[in-house]
mmCIF file of C-alpha atoms in Angstrom:
data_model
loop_
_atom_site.group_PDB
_atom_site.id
_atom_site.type_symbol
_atom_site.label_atom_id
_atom_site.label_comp_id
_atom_site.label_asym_id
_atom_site.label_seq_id
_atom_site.Cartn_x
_atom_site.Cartn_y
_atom_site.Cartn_z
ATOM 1 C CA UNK A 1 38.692 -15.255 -13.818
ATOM 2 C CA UNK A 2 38.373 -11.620 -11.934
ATOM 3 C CA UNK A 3 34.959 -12.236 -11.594
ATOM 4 C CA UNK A 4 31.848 -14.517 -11.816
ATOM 5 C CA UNK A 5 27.893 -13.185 -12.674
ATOM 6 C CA UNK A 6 25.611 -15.916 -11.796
ATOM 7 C CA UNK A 7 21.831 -16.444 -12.542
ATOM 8 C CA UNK A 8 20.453 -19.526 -11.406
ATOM 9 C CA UNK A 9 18.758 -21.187 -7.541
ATOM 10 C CA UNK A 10 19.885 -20.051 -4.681
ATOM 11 C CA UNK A 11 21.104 -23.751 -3.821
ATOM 12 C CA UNK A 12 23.354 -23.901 -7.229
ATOM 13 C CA UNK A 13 24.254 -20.466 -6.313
ATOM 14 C CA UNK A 14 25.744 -21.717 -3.093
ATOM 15 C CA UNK A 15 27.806 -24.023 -4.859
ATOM 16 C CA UNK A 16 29.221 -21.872 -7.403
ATOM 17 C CA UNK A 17 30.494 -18.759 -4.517
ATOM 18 C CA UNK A 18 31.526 -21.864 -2.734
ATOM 19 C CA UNK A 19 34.272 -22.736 -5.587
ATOM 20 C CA UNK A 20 34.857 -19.256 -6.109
ATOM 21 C CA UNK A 21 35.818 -18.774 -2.639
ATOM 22 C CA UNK A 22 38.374 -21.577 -2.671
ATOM 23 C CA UNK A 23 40.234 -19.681 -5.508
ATOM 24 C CA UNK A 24 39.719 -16.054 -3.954
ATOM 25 C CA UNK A 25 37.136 -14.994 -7.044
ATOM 26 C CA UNK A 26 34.615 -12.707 -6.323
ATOM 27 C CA UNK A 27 31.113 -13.282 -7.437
ATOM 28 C CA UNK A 28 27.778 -11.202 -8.066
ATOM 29 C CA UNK A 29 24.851 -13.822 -8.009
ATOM 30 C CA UNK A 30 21.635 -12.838 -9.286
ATOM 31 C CA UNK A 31 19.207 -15.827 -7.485
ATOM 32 C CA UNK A 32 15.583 -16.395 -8.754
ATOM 33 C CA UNK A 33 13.429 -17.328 -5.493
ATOM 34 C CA UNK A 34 9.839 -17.928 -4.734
ATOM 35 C CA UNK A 35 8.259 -14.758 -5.696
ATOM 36 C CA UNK A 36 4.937 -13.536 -4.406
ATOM 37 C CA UNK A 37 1.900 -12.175 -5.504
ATOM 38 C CA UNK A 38 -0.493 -10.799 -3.170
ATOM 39 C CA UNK A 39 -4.027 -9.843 -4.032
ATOM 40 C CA UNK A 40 -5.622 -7.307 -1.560
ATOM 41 C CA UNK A 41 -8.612 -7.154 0.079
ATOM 42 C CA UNK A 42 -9.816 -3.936 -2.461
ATOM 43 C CA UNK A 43 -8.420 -5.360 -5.791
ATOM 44 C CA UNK A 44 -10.611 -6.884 -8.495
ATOM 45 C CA UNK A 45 -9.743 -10.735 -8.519
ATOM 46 C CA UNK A 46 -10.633 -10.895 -11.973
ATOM 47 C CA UNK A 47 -8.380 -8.420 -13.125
ATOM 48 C CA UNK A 48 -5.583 -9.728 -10.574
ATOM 49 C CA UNK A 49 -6.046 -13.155 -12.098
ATOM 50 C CA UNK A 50 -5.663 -12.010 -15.588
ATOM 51 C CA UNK A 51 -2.524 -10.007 -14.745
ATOM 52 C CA UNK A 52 -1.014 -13.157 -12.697
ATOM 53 C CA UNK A 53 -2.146 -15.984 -15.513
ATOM 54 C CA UNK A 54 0.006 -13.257 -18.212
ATOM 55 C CA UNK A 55 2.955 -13.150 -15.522
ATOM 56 C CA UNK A 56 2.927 -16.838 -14.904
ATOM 57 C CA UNK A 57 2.897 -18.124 -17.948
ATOM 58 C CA UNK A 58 5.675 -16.163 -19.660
ATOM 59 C CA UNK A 59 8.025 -18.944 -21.758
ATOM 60 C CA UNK A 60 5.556 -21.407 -19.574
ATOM 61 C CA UNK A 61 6.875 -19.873 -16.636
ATOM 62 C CA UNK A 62 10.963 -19.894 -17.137
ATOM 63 C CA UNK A 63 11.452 -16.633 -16.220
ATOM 64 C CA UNK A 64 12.956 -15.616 -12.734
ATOM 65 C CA UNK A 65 10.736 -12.923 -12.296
ATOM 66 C CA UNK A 66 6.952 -15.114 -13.069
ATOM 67 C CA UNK A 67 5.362 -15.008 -9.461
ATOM 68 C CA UNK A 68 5.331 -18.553 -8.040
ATOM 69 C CA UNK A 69 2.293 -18.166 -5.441
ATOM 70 C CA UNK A 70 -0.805 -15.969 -5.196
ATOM 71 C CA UNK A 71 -2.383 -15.110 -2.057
ATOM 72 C CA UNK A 72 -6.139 -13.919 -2.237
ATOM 73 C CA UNK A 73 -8.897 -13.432 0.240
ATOM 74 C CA UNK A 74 -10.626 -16.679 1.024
ATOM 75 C CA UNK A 75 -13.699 -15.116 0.240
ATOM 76 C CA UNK A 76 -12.419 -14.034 -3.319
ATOM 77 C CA UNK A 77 -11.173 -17.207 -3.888
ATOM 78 C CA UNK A 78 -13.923 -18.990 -6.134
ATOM 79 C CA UNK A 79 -13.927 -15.619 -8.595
ATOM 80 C CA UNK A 80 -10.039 -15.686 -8.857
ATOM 81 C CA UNK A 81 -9.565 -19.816 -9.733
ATOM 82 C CA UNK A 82 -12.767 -18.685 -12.509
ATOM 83 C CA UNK A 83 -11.063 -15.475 -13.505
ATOM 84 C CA UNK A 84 -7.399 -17.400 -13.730
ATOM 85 C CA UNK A 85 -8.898 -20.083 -15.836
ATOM 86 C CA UNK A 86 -10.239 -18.054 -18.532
ATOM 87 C CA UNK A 87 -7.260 -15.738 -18.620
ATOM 88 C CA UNK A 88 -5.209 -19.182 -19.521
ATOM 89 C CA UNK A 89 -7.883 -20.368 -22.110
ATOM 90 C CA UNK A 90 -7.854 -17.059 -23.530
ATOM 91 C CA UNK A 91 -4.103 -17.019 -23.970
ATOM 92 C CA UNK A 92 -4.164 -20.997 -25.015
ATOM 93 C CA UNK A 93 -7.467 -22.033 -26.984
ATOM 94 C CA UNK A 94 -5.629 -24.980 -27.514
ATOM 95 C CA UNK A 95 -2.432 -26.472 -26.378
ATOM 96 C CA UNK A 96 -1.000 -30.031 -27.363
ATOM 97 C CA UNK A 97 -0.477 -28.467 -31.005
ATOM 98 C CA UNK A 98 -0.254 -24.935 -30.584
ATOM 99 C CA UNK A 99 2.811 -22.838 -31.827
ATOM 100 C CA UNK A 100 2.635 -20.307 -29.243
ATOM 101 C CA UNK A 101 3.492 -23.004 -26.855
ATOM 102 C CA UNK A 102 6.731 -23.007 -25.042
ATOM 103 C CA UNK A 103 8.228 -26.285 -24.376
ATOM 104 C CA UNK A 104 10.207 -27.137 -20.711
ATOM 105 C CA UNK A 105 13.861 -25.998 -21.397
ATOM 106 C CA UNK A 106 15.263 -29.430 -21.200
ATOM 107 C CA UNK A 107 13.997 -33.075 -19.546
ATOM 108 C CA UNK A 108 15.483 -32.512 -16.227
ATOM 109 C CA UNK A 109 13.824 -29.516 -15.546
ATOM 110 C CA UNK A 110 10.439 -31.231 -16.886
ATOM 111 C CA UNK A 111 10.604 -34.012 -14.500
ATOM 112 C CA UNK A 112 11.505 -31.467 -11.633
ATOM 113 C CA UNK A 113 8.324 -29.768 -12.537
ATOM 114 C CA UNK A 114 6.297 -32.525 -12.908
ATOM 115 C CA UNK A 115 8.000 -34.191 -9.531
ATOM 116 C CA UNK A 116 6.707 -30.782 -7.743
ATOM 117 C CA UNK A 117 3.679 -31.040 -8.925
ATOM 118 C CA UNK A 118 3.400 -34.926 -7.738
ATOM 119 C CA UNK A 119 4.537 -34.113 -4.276
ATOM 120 C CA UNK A 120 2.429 -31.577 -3.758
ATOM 121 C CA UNK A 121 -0.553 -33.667 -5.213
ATOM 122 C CA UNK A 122 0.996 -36.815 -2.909
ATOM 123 C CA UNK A 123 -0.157 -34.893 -0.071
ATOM 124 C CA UNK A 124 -3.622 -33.638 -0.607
ATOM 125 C CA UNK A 125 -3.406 -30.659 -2.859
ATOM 126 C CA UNK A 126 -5.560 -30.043 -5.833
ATOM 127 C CA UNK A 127 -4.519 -29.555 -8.898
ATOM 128 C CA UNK A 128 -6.929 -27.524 -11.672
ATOM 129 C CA UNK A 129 -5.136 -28.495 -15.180
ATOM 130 C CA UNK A 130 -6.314 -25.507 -17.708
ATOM 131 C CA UNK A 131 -6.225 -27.146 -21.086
ATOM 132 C CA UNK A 132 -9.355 -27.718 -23.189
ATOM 133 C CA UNK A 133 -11.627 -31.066 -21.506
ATOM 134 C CA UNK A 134 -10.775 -33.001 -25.705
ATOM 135 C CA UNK A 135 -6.903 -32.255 -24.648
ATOM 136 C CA UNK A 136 -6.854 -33.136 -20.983
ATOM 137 C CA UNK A 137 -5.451 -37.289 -21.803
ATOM 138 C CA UNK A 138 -2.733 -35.857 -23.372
ATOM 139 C CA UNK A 139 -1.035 -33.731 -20.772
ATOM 140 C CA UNK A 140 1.425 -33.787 -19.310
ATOM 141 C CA UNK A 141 3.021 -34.402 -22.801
ATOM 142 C CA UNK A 142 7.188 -35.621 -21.694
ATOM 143 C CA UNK A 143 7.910 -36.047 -25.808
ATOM 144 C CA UNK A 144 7.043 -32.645 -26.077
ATOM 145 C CA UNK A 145 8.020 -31.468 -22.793
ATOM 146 C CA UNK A 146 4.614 -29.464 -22.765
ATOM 147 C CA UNK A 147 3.603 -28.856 -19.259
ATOM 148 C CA UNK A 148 -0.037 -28.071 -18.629
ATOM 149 C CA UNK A 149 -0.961 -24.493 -17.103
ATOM 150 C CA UNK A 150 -1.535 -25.937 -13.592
ATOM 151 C CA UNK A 151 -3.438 -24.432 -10.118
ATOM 152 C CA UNK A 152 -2.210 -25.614 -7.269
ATOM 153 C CA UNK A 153 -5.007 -25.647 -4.852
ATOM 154 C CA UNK A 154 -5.185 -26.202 -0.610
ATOM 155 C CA UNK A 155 -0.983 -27.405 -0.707
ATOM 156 C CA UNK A 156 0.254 -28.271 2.407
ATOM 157 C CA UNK A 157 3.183 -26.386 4.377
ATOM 158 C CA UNK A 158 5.491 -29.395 3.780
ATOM 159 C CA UNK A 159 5.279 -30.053 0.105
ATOM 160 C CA UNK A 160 8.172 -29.124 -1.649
ATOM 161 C CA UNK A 161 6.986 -26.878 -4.004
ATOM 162 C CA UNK A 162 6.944 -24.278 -1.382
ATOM 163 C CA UNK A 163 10.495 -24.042 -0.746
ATOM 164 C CA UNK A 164 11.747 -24.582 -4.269
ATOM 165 C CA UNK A 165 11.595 -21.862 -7.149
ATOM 166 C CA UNK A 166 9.316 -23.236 -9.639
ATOM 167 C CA UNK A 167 10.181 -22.663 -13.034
ATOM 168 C CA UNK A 168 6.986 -23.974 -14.847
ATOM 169 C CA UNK A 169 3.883 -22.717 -15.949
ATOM 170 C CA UNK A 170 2.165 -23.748 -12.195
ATOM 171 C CA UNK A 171 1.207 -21.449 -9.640
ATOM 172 C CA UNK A 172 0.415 -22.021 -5.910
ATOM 173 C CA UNK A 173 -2.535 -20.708 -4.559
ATOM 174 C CA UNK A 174 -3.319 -19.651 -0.932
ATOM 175 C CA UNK A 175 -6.142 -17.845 0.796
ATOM 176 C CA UNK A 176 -5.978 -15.076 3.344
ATOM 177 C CA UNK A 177 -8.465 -14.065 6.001
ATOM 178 C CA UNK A 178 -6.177 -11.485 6.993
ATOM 179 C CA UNK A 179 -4.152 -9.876 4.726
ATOM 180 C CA UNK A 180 -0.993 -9.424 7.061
ATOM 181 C CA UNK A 181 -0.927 -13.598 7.139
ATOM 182 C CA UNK A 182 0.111 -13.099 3.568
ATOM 183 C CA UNK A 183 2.760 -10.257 3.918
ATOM 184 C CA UNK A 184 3.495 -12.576 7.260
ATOM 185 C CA UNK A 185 4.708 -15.302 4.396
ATOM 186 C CA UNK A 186 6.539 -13.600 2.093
ATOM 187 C CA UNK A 187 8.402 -11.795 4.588
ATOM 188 C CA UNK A 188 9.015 -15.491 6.103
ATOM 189 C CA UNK A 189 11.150 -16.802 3.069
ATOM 190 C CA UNK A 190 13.897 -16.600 1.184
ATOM 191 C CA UNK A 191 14.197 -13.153 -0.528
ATOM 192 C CA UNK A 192 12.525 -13.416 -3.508
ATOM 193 C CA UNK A 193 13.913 -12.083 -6.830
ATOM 194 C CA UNK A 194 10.292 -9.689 -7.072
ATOM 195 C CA UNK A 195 7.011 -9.477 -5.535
ATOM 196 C CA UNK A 196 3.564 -8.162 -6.825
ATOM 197 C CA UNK A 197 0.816 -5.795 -4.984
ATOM 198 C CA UNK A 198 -2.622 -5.735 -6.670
ATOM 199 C CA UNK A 199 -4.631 -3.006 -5.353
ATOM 200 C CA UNK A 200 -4.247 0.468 -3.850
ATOM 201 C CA UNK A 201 -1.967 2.324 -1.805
ATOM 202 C CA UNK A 202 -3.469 1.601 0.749
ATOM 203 C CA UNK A 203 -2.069 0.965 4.936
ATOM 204 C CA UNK A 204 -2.146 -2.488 4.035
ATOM 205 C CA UNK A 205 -0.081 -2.049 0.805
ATOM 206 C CA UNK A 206 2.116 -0.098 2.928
ATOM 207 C CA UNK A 207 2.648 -2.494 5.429
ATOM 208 C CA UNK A 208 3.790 -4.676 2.794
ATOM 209 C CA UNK A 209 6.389 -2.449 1.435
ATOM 210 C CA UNK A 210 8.055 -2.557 4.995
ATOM 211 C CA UNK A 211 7.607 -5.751 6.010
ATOM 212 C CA UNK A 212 8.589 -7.893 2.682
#
């Protein structure tokens, strides 16, 4: 081949410039990562929340641009898991049987999602399943390969869902009492694929266009 277009992980992307290398063929590798969304100090959490639940759960969140984490002010934090909630329930009224439901891709990726989720859960984060209460028993659904719209709540630094992309309808949430610890941790990573500002143009807003 003269050349090789990618899409995929960074750590399968590794592999495949790796054997490229060995035969001298160049490669352009387009690499999902964990992409950020940070809610500022002036932005409405409600409306952020909506905006993030629509992002999130596009195809239940298989898309390499969905936002993996959120990072709102601790003191907004109550109004945004509310706000998030109801902008899932809106989208899903129902879910085991609904057609508007996308199924995981395949039962690898399921379990990998599901495994994330366990980890994370493993040690001491919360998890806030959005389903209706009458469907709750019957999520996680691995027939189906219907994930649950999931919030990740209080997840430690070493669970593993921080350092690996996703690809589910789940989405991590931190608080902030400053909002430079959050442009502080997406600046940290891997560079992500996209990240999302809700609120003004503001200094902070700037400050996150040079840092991140």
């Amino acid at each position: 081949f003269d050349h090789l277009f990618f899409t995929g992980s960074p750590k399968v992307g590794r592999l495949v410039a790796a054997a490229a290398g060995r035969n001298l063929v160049p490669v352009t590798l387009e690499l999902g990562g964990k992409n950020p969304a940070i809610v500022a100090p002036d932005a409405d959490p409600t409306d952020a929340a909506a905006r993030i639940a629509a992002a999130r759960l596009v195809n239940s969140g298989q898309v390499c641009l969905c936002p993996d984490y959120a990072f709102v002010p601790e003191s907004g934090k109550d109004a945004f898991v509310n706000a998030y909630r109801d902008a899932v329930l809106s989208h899903f009224p129902t879910f085991v049987d609904n057609p508007d439901v996308v199924s995981i891709v395949n039962t690898a990726n399921y379990a990998r999602v599901a495994g994330l989720v366990g980890d994370a859960k493993s040690r001491g984060a919360t998890d806030v399943v959005i389903v209706p209460e009458n469907e709750q028993d019957r999520l996680p659904d691995a027939r189906s390969r219907r994930f649950p719209p999931t919030l990740l709540l209080d997840v430690p630094a070493d669970a593993a869902i921080n350092a690996e992309e996703i690809f589910g309808p789940v989405l991590v949430l931190h608080t902030y009492d400053d909002v430079d610890e959050a442009i502080a941790y997406a600046a940290g990573g891997e560079h992500p694929l996209s990240s999302y500002w809700y609120g003004g143009d503001t200094d902070d807003f700037q400050r996150f266009l040079r840092n991140t």
